[in-house]
Coordinates of N, CA and C and ligand atoms in Angstrom, one line a residue:
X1 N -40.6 -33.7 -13.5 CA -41.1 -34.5 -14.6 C -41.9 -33.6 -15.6
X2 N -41.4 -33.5 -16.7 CA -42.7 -33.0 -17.7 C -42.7 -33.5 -19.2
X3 N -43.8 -33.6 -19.5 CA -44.6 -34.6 -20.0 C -44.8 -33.8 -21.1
X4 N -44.6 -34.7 -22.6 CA -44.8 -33.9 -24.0 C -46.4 -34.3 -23.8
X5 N -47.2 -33.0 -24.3 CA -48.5 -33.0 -24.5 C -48.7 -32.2 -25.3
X6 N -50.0 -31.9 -26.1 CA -50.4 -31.0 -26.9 C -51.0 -29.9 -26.5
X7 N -52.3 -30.2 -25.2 CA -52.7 -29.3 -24.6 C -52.2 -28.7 -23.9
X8 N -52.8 -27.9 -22.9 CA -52.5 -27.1 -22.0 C -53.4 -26.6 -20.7
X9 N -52.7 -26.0 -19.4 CA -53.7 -26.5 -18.1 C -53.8 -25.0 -17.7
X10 N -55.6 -24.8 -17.4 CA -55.2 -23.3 -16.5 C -55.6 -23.3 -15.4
X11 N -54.9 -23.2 -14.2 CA -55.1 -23.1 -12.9 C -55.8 -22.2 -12.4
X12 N -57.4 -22.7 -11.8 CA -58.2 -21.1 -11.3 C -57.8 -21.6 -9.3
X13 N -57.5 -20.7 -9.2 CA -57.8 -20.9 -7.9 C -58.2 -19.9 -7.0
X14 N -58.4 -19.7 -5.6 CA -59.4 -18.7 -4.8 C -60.2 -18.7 -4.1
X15 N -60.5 -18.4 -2.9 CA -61.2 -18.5 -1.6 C -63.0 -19.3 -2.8
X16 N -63.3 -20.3 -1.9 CA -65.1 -20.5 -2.5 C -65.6 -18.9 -1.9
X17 N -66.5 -18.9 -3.1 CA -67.2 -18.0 -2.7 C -66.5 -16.9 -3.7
X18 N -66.0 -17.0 -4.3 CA -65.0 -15.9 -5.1 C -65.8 -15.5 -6.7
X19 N -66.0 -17.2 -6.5 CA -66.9 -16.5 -8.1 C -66.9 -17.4 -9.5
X20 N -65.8 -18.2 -8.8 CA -64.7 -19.3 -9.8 C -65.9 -20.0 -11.0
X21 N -66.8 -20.8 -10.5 CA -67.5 -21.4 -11.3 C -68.7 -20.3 -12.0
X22 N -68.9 -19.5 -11.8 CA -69.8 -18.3 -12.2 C -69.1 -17.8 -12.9
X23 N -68.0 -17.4 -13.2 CA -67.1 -16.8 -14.4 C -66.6 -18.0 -15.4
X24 N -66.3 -19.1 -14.8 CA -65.9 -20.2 -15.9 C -67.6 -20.4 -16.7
X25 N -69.0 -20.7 -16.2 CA -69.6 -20.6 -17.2 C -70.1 -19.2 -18.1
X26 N -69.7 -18.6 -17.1 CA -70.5 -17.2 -18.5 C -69.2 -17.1 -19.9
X27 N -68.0 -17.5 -19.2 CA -67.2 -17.1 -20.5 C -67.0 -18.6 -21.1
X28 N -67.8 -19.6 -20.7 CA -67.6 -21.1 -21.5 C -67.8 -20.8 -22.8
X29 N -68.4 -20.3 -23.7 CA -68.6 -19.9 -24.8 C -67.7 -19.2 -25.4
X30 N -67.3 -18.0 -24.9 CA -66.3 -17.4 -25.7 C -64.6 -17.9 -25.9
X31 N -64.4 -19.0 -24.7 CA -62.9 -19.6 -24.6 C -62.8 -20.7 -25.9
X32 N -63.8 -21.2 -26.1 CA -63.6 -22.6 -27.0 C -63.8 -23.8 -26.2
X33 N -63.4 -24.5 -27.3 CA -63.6 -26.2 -26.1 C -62.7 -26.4 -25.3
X34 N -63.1 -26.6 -24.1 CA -62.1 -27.2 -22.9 C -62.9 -27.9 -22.1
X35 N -61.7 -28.5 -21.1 CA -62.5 -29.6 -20.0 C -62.2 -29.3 -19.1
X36 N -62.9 -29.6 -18.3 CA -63.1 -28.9 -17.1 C -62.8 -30.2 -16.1
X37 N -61.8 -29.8 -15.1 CA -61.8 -31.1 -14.6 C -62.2 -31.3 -13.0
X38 N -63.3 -32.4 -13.0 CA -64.0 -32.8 -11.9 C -63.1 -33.4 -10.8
X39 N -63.0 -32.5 -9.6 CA -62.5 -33.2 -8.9 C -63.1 -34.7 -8.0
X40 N -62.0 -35.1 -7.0 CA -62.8 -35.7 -6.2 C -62.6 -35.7 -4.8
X41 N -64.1 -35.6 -4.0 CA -63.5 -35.1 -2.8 C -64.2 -35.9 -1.5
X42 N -64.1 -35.9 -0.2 CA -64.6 -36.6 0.1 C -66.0 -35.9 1.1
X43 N -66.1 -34.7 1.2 CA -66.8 -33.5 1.9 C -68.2 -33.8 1.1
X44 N -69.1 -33.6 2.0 CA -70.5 -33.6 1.6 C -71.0 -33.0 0.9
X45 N -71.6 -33.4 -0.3 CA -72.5 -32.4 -1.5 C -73.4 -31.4 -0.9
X46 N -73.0 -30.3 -1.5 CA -74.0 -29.4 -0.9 C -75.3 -29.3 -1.7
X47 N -76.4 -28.4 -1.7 CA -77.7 -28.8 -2.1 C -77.2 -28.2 -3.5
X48 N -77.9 -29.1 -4.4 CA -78.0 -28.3 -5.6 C -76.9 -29.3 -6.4
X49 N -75.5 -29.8 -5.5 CA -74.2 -30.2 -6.2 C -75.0 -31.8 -6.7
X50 N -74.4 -31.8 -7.7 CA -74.8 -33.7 -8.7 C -73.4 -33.9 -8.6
X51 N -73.7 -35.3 -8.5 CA -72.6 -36.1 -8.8 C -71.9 -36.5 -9.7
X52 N -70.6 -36.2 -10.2 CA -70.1 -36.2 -11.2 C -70.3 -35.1 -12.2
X53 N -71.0 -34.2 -12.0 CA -70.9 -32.8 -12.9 C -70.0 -31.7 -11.7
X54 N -70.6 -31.6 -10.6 CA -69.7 -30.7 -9.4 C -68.1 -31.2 -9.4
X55 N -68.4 -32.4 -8.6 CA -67.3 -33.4 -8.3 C -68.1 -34.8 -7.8
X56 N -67.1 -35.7 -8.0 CA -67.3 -37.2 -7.6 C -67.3 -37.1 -5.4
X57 N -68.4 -37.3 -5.1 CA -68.5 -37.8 -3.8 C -67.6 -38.9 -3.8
X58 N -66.7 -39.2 -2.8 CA -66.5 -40.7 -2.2 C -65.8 -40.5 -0.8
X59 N -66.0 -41.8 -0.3 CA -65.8 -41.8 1.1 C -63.9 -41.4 1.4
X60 N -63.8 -41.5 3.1 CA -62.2 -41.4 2.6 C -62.1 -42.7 2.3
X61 N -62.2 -43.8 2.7 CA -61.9 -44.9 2.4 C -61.2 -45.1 0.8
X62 N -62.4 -44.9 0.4 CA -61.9 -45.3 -1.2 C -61.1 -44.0 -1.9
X63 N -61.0 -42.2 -1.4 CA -60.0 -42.2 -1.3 C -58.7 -42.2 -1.4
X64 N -58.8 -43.1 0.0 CA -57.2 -42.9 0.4 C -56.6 -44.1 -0.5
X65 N -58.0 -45.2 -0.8 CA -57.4 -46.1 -2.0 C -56.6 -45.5 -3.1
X66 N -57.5 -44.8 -3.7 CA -57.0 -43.9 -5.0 C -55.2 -43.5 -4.7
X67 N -55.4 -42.8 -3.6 CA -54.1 -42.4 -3.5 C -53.1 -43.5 -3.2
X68 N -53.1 -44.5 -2.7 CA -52.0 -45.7 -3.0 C -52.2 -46.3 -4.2
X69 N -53.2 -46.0 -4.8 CA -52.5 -46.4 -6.4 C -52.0 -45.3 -7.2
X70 N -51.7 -44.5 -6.9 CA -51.1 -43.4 -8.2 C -52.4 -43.1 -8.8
X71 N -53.7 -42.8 -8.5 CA -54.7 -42.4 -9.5 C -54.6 -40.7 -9.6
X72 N -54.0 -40.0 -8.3 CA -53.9 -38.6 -8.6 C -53.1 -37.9 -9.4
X73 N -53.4 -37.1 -10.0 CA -52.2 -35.6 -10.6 C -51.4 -35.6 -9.3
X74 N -53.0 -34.9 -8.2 CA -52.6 -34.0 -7.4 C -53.8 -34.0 -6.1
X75 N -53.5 -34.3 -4.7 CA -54.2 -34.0 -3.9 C -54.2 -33.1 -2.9
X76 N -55.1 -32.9 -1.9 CA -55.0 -31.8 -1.4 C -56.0 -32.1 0.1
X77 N -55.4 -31.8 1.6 CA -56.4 -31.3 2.2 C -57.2 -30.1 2.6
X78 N -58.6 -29.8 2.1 CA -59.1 -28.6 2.5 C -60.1 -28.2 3.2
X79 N -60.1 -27.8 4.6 CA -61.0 -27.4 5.4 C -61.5 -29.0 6.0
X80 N -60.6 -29.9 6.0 CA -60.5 -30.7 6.9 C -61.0 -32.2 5.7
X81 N -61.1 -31.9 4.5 CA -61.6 -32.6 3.5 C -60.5 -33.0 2.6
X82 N -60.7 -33.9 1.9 CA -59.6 -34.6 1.2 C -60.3 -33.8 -0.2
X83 N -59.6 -33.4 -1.6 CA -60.0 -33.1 -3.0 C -58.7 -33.6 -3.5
X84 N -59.0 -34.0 -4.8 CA -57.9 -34.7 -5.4 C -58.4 -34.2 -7.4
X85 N -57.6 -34.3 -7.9 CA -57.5 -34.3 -9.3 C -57.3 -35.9 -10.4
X86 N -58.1 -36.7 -10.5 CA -57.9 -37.7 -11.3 C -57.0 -37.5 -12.2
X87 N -55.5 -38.4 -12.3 CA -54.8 -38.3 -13.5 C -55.2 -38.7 -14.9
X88 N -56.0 -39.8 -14.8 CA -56.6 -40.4 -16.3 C -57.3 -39.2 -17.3
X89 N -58.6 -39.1 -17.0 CA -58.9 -38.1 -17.9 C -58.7 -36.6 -18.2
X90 N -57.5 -36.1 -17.0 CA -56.6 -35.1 -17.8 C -55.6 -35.3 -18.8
X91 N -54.9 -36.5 -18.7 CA -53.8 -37.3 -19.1 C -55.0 -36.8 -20.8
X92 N -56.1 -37.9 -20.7 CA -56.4 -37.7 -22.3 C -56.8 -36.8 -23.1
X93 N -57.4 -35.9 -22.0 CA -58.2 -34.1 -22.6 C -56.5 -33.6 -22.8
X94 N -55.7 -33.8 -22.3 CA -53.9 -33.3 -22.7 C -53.9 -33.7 -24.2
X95 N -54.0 -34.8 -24.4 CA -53.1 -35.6 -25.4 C -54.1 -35.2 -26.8
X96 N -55.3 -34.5 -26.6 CA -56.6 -34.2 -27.7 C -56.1 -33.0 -27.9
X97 N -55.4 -32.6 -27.1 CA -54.9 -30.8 -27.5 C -55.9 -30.1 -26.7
X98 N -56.2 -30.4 -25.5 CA -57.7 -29.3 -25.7 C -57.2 -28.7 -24.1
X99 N -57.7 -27.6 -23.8 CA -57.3 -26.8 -22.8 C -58.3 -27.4 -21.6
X100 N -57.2 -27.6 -20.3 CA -57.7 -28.5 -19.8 C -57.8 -27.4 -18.1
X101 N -59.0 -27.1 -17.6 CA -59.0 -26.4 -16.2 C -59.6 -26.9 -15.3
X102 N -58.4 -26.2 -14.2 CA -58.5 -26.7 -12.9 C -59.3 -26.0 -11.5
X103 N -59.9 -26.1 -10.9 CA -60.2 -25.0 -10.1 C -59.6 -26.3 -8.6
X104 N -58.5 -25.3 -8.4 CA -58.4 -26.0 -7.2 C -57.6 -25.1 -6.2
X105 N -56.5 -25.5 -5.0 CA -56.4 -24.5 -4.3 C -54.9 -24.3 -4.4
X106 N -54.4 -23.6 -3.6 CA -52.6 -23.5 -3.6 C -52.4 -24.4 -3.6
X107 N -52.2 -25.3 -2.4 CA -51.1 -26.7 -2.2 C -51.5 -27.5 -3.9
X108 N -52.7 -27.3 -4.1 CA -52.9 -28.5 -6.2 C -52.2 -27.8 -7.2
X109 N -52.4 -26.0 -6.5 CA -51.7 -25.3 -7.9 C -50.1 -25.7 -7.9
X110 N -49.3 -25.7 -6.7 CA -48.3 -26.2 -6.5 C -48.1 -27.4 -7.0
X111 N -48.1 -28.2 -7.2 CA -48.1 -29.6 -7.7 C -48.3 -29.8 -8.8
X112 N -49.3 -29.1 -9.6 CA -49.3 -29.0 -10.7 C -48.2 -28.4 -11.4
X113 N -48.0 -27.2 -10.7 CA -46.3 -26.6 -11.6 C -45.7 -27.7 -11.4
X114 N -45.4 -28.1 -10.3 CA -44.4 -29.2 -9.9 C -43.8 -29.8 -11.4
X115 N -45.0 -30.6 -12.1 CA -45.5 -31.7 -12.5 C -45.9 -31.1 -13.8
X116 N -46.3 -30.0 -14.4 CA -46.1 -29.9 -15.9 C -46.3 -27.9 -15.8
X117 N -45.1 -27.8 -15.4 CA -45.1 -25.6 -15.4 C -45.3 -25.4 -16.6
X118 N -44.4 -26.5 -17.8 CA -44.4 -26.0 -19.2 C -45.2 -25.7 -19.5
X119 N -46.5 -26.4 -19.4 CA -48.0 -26.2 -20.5 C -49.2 -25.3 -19.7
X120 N -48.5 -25.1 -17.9 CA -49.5 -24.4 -17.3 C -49.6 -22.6 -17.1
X121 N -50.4 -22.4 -17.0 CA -51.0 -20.9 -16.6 C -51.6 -20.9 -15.3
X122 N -51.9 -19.9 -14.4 CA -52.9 -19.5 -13.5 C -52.9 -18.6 -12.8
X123 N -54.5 -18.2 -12.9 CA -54.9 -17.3 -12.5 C -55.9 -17.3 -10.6
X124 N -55.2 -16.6 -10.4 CA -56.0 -16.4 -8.6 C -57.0 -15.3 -8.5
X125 N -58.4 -16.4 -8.2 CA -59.8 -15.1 -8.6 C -60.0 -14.9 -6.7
X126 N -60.5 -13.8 -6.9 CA -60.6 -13.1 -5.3 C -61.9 -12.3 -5.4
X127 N -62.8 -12.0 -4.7 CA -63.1 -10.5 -4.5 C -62.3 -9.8 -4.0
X128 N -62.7 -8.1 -4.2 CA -61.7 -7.6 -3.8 C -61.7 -7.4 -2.0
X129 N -62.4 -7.9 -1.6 CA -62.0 -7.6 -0.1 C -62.6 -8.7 0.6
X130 N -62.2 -9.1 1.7 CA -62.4 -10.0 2.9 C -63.8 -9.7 3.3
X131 N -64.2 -8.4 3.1 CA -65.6 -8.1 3.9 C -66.3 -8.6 2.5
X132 N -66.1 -7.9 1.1 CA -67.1 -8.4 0.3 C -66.9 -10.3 -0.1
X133 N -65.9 -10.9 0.7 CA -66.0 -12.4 0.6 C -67.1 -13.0 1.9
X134 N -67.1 -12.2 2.8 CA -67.6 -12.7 4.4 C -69.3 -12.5 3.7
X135 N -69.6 -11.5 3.1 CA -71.2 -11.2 2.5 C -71.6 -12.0 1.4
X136 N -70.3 -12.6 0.4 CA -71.0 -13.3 -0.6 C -71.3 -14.9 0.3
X137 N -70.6 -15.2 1.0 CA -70.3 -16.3 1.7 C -72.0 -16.3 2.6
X138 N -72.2 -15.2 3.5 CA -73.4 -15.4 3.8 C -75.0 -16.0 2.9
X139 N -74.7 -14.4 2.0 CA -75.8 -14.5 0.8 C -76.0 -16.1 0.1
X140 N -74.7 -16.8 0.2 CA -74.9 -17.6 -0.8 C -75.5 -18.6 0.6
X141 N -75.6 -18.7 1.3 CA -76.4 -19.4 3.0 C -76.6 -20.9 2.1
X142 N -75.5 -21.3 1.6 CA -76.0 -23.4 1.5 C -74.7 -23.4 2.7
X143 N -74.1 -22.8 3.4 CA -73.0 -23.5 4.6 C -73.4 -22.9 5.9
X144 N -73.5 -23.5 6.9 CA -73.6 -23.1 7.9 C -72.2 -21.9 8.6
X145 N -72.7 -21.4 9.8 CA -71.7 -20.2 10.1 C -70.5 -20.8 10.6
X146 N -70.2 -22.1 10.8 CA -69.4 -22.6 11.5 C -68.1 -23.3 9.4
X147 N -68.8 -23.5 9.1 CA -68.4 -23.6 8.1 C -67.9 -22.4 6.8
X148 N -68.6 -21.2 7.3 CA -68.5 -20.2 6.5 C -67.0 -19.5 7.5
X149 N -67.3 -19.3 8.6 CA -65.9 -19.1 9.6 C -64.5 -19.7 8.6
X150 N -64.9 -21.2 8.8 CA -64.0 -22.1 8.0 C -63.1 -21.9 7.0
X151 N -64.0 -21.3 5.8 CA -63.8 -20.6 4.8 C -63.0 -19.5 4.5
X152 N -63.6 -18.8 5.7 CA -62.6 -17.5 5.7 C -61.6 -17.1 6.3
X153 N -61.4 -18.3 7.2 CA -59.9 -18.8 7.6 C -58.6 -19.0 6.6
X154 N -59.2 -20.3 5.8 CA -58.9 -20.3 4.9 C -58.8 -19.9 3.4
X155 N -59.3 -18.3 3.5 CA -58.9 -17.7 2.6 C -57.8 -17.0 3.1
X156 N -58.0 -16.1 4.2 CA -56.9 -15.4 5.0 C -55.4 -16.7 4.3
X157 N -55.3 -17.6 4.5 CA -54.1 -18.4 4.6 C -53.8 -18.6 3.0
X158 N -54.9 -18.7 1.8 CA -54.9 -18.9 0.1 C -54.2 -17.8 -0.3
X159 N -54.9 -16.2 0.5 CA -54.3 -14.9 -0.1 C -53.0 -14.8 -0.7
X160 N -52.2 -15.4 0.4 CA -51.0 -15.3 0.8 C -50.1 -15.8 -0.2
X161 N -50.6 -16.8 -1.2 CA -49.8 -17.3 -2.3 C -50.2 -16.3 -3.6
X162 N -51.0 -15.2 -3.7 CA -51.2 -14.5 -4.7 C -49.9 -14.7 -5.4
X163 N -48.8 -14.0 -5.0 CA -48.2 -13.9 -5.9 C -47.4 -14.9 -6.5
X164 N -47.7 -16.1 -6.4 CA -47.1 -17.7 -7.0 C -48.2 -17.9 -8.2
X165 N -49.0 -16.7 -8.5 CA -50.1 -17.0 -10.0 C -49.2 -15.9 -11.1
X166 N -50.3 -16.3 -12.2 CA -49.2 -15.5 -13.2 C -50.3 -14.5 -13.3
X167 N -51.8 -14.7 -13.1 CA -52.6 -13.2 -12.8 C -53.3 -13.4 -11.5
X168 N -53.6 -12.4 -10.9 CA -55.1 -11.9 -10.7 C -56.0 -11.3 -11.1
X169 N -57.4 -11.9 -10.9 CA -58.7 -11.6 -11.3 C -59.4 -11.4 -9.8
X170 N -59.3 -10.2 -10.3 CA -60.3 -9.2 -8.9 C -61.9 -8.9 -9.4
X171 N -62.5 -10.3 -8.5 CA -64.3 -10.3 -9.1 C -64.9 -9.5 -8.4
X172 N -64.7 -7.8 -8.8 CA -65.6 -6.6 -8.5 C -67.0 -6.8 -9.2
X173 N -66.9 -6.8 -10.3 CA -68.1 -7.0 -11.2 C -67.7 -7.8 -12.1
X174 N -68.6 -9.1 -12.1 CA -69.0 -10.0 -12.8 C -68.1 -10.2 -14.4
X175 N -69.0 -9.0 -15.0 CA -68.9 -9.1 -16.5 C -67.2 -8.5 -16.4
X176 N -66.2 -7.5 -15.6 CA -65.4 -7.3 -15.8 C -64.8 -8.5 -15.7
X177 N -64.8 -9.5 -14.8 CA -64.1 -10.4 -14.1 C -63.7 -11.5 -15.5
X178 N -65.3 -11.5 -16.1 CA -65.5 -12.4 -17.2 C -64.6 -12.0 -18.3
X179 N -64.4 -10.8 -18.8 CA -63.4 -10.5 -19.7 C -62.0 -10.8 -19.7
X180 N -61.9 -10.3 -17.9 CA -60.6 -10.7 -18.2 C -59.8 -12.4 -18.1
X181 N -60.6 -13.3 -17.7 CA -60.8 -14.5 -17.7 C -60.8 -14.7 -19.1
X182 N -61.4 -14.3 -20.0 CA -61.3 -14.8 -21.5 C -60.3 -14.7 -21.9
X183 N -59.7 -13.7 -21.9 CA -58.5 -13.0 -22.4 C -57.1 -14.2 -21.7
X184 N -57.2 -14.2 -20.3 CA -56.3 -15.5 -20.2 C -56.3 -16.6 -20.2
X185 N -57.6 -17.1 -20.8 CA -58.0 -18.4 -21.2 C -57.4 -19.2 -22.3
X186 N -57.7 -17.8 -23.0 CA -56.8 -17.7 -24.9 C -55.5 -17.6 -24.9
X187 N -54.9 -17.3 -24.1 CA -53.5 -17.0 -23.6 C -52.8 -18.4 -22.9
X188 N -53.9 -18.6 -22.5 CA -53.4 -20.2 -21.9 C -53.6 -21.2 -22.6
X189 N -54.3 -21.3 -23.6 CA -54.3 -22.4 -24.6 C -53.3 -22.3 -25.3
X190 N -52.5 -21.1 -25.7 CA -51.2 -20.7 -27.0 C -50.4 -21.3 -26.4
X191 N -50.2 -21.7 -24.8 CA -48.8 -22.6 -24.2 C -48.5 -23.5 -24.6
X192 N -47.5 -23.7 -25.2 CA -46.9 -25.2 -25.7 C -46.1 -25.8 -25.0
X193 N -45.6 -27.0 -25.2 CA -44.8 -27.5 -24.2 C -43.2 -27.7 -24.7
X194 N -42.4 -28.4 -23.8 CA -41.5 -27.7 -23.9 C -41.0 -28.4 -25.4
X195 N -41.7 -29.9 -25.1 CA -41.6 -31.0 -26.5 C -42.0 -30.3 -27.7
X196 N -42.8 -30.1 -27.4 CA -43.4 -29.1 -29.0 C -42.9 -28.4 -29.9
X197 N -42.4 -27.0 -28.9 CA -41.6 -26.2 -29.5 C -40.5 -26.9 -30.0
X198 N -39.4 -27.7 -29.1 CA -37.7 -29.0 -29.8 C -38.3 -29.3 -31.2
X199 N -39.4 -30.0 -31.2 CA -40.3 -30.4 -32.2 C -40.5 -29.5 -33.5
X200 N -41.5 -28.2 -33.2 CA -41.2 -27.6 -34.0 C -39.4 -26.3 -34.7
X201 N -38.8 -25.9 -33.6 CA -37.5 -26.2 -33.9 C -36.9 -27.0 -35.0
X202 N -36.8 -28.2 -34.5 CA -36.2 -28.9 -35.6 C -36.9 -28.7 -37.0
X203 N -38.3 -28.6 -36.6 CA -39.1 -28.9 -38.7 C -38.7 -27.4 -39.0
X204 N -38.8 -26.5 -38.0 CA -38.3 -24.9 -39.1 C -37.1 -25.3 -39.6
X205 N -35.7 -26.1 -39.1 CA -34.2 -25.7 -39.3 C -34.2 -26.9 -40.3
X206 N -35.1 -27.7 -40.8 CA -35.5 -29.0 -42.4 C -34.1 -29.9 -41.5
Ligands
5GP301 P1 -65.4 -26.3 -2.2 O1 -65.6 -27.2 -1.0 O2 -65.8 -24.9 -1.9 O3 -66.0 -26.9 -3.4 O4 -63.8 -26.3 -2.4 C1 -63.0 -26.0 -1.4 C2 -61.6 -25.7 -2.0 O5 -61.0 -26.9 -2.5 C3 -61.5 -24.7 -3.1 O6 -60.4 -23.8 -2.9 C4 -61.2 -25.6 -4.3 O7 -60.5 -24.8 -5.3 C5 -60.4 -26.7 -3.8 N1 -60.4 -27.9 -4.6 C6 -61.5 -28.4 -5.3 N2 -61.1 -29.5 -5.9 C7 -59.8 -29.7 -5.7 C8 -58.8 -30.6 -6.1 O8 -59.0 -31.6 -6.9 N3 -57.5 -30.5 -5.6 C9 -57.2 -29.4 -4.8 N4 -55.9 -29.4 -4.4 N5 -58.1 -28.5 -4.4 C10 -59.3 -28.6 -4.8

């Protein structure tokens, strides 16, 4: 299925702890307007996370509702937790033209190509090593060791799709990570879809 839209989707994906949300705000400024899309998950807020600016808490209950009605893009289980992508308010940040990002993991990034490759991009952010992910994972101490384990399981098994992204972003340092994040930000907004281009096509040939 793919779907005439105006905008366009950029896939971040990569072990927590990589850096994902710490590079999307320092370069929020320099990419332009986009939306950022809230997932929803059913795993416990950690300290610090609000509701509805991180992601939507909900139980599985409600859910696994969502998912028998067709409310997802795309869901996913991770580290034993349900995370999903609401279709509605990407559906209209699409249709406004505005570049619309994801931070989610392989099995969403999958699905997403599935479901509209035309208009997407993505990029897989990493540190560059397992040891400097096992230190940020400590330092950042809101998960316990049983959960940080978790994590780095489950990165071991994320790595492995690197090459199903169209970059990587190796977060050595910060500000490098952040440039080059801009650079394919802007790159990922220029994607049009496939409707667009037939569209314009036809108005160049009168
Ligand atoms: P965390 O619990 O650290 O916030 O996220 C754990 C993992 O779930 C990360 O790899 C993150 O990218 C992924 N994730 C977050 N939201 C979604 C979503 O809506 N769909 C999918 N497939 N993965 C998600």
């Amino acid at each position: 299925m793919q779907e005439a839209h105006r905008g366009a989707i950029l896939v971040l994906s990569g072990p927590s702890g990589a850096g994902k949300s710490t590079i999307i705000q320092a370069a929020s400024e320099e990419i332009g307007e986009y939306y950022f899309s809230i997932s929803t998950t059913t795993r416990s807020p950690r300290v610090g996370e609000e509701e509805g600016k991180d992601y939507f808490f909900v139980t599985k209950k409600s859910f696994e509702e969502d998912i028998e009605a067709g409310n997802f893009l795309e869901y996913a289980q991770v580290h034993g937790n349900y995370y999903g992508t609401s279709l509605k308010p990407v559906r209209e940040a699409l249709d406004e033209g505005k570049l619309v990002i994801f931070d989610i993991d392989v099995q969403g990034h999958r699905l997403v190509r599935a479901k509209m490759d035309d208009i997407t991009t993505s990029a897989f952010i990493t540190p560059p090593t397992r040891q400097e992910l096992e230190k940020r994972l400590r330092a950042r101490s809101t998960d316990d060791e049983n959960v940080i384990l978790k994590r780095i399981e489950n990165a071991k098994g994320e790595i492995r799709a690197l090459g199903e992204y169209d970059f990587a972003i190796i977060n050595d340092t910060v500000e490098e990570a952040v440039r080059e994040f801009v650079i394919v930000a802007k790159a990922a907004r220029l994607k049009q879809s496939q409707e667009e281009k037939k569209k314009f096509i036809q108005t160049w040939l009168g």
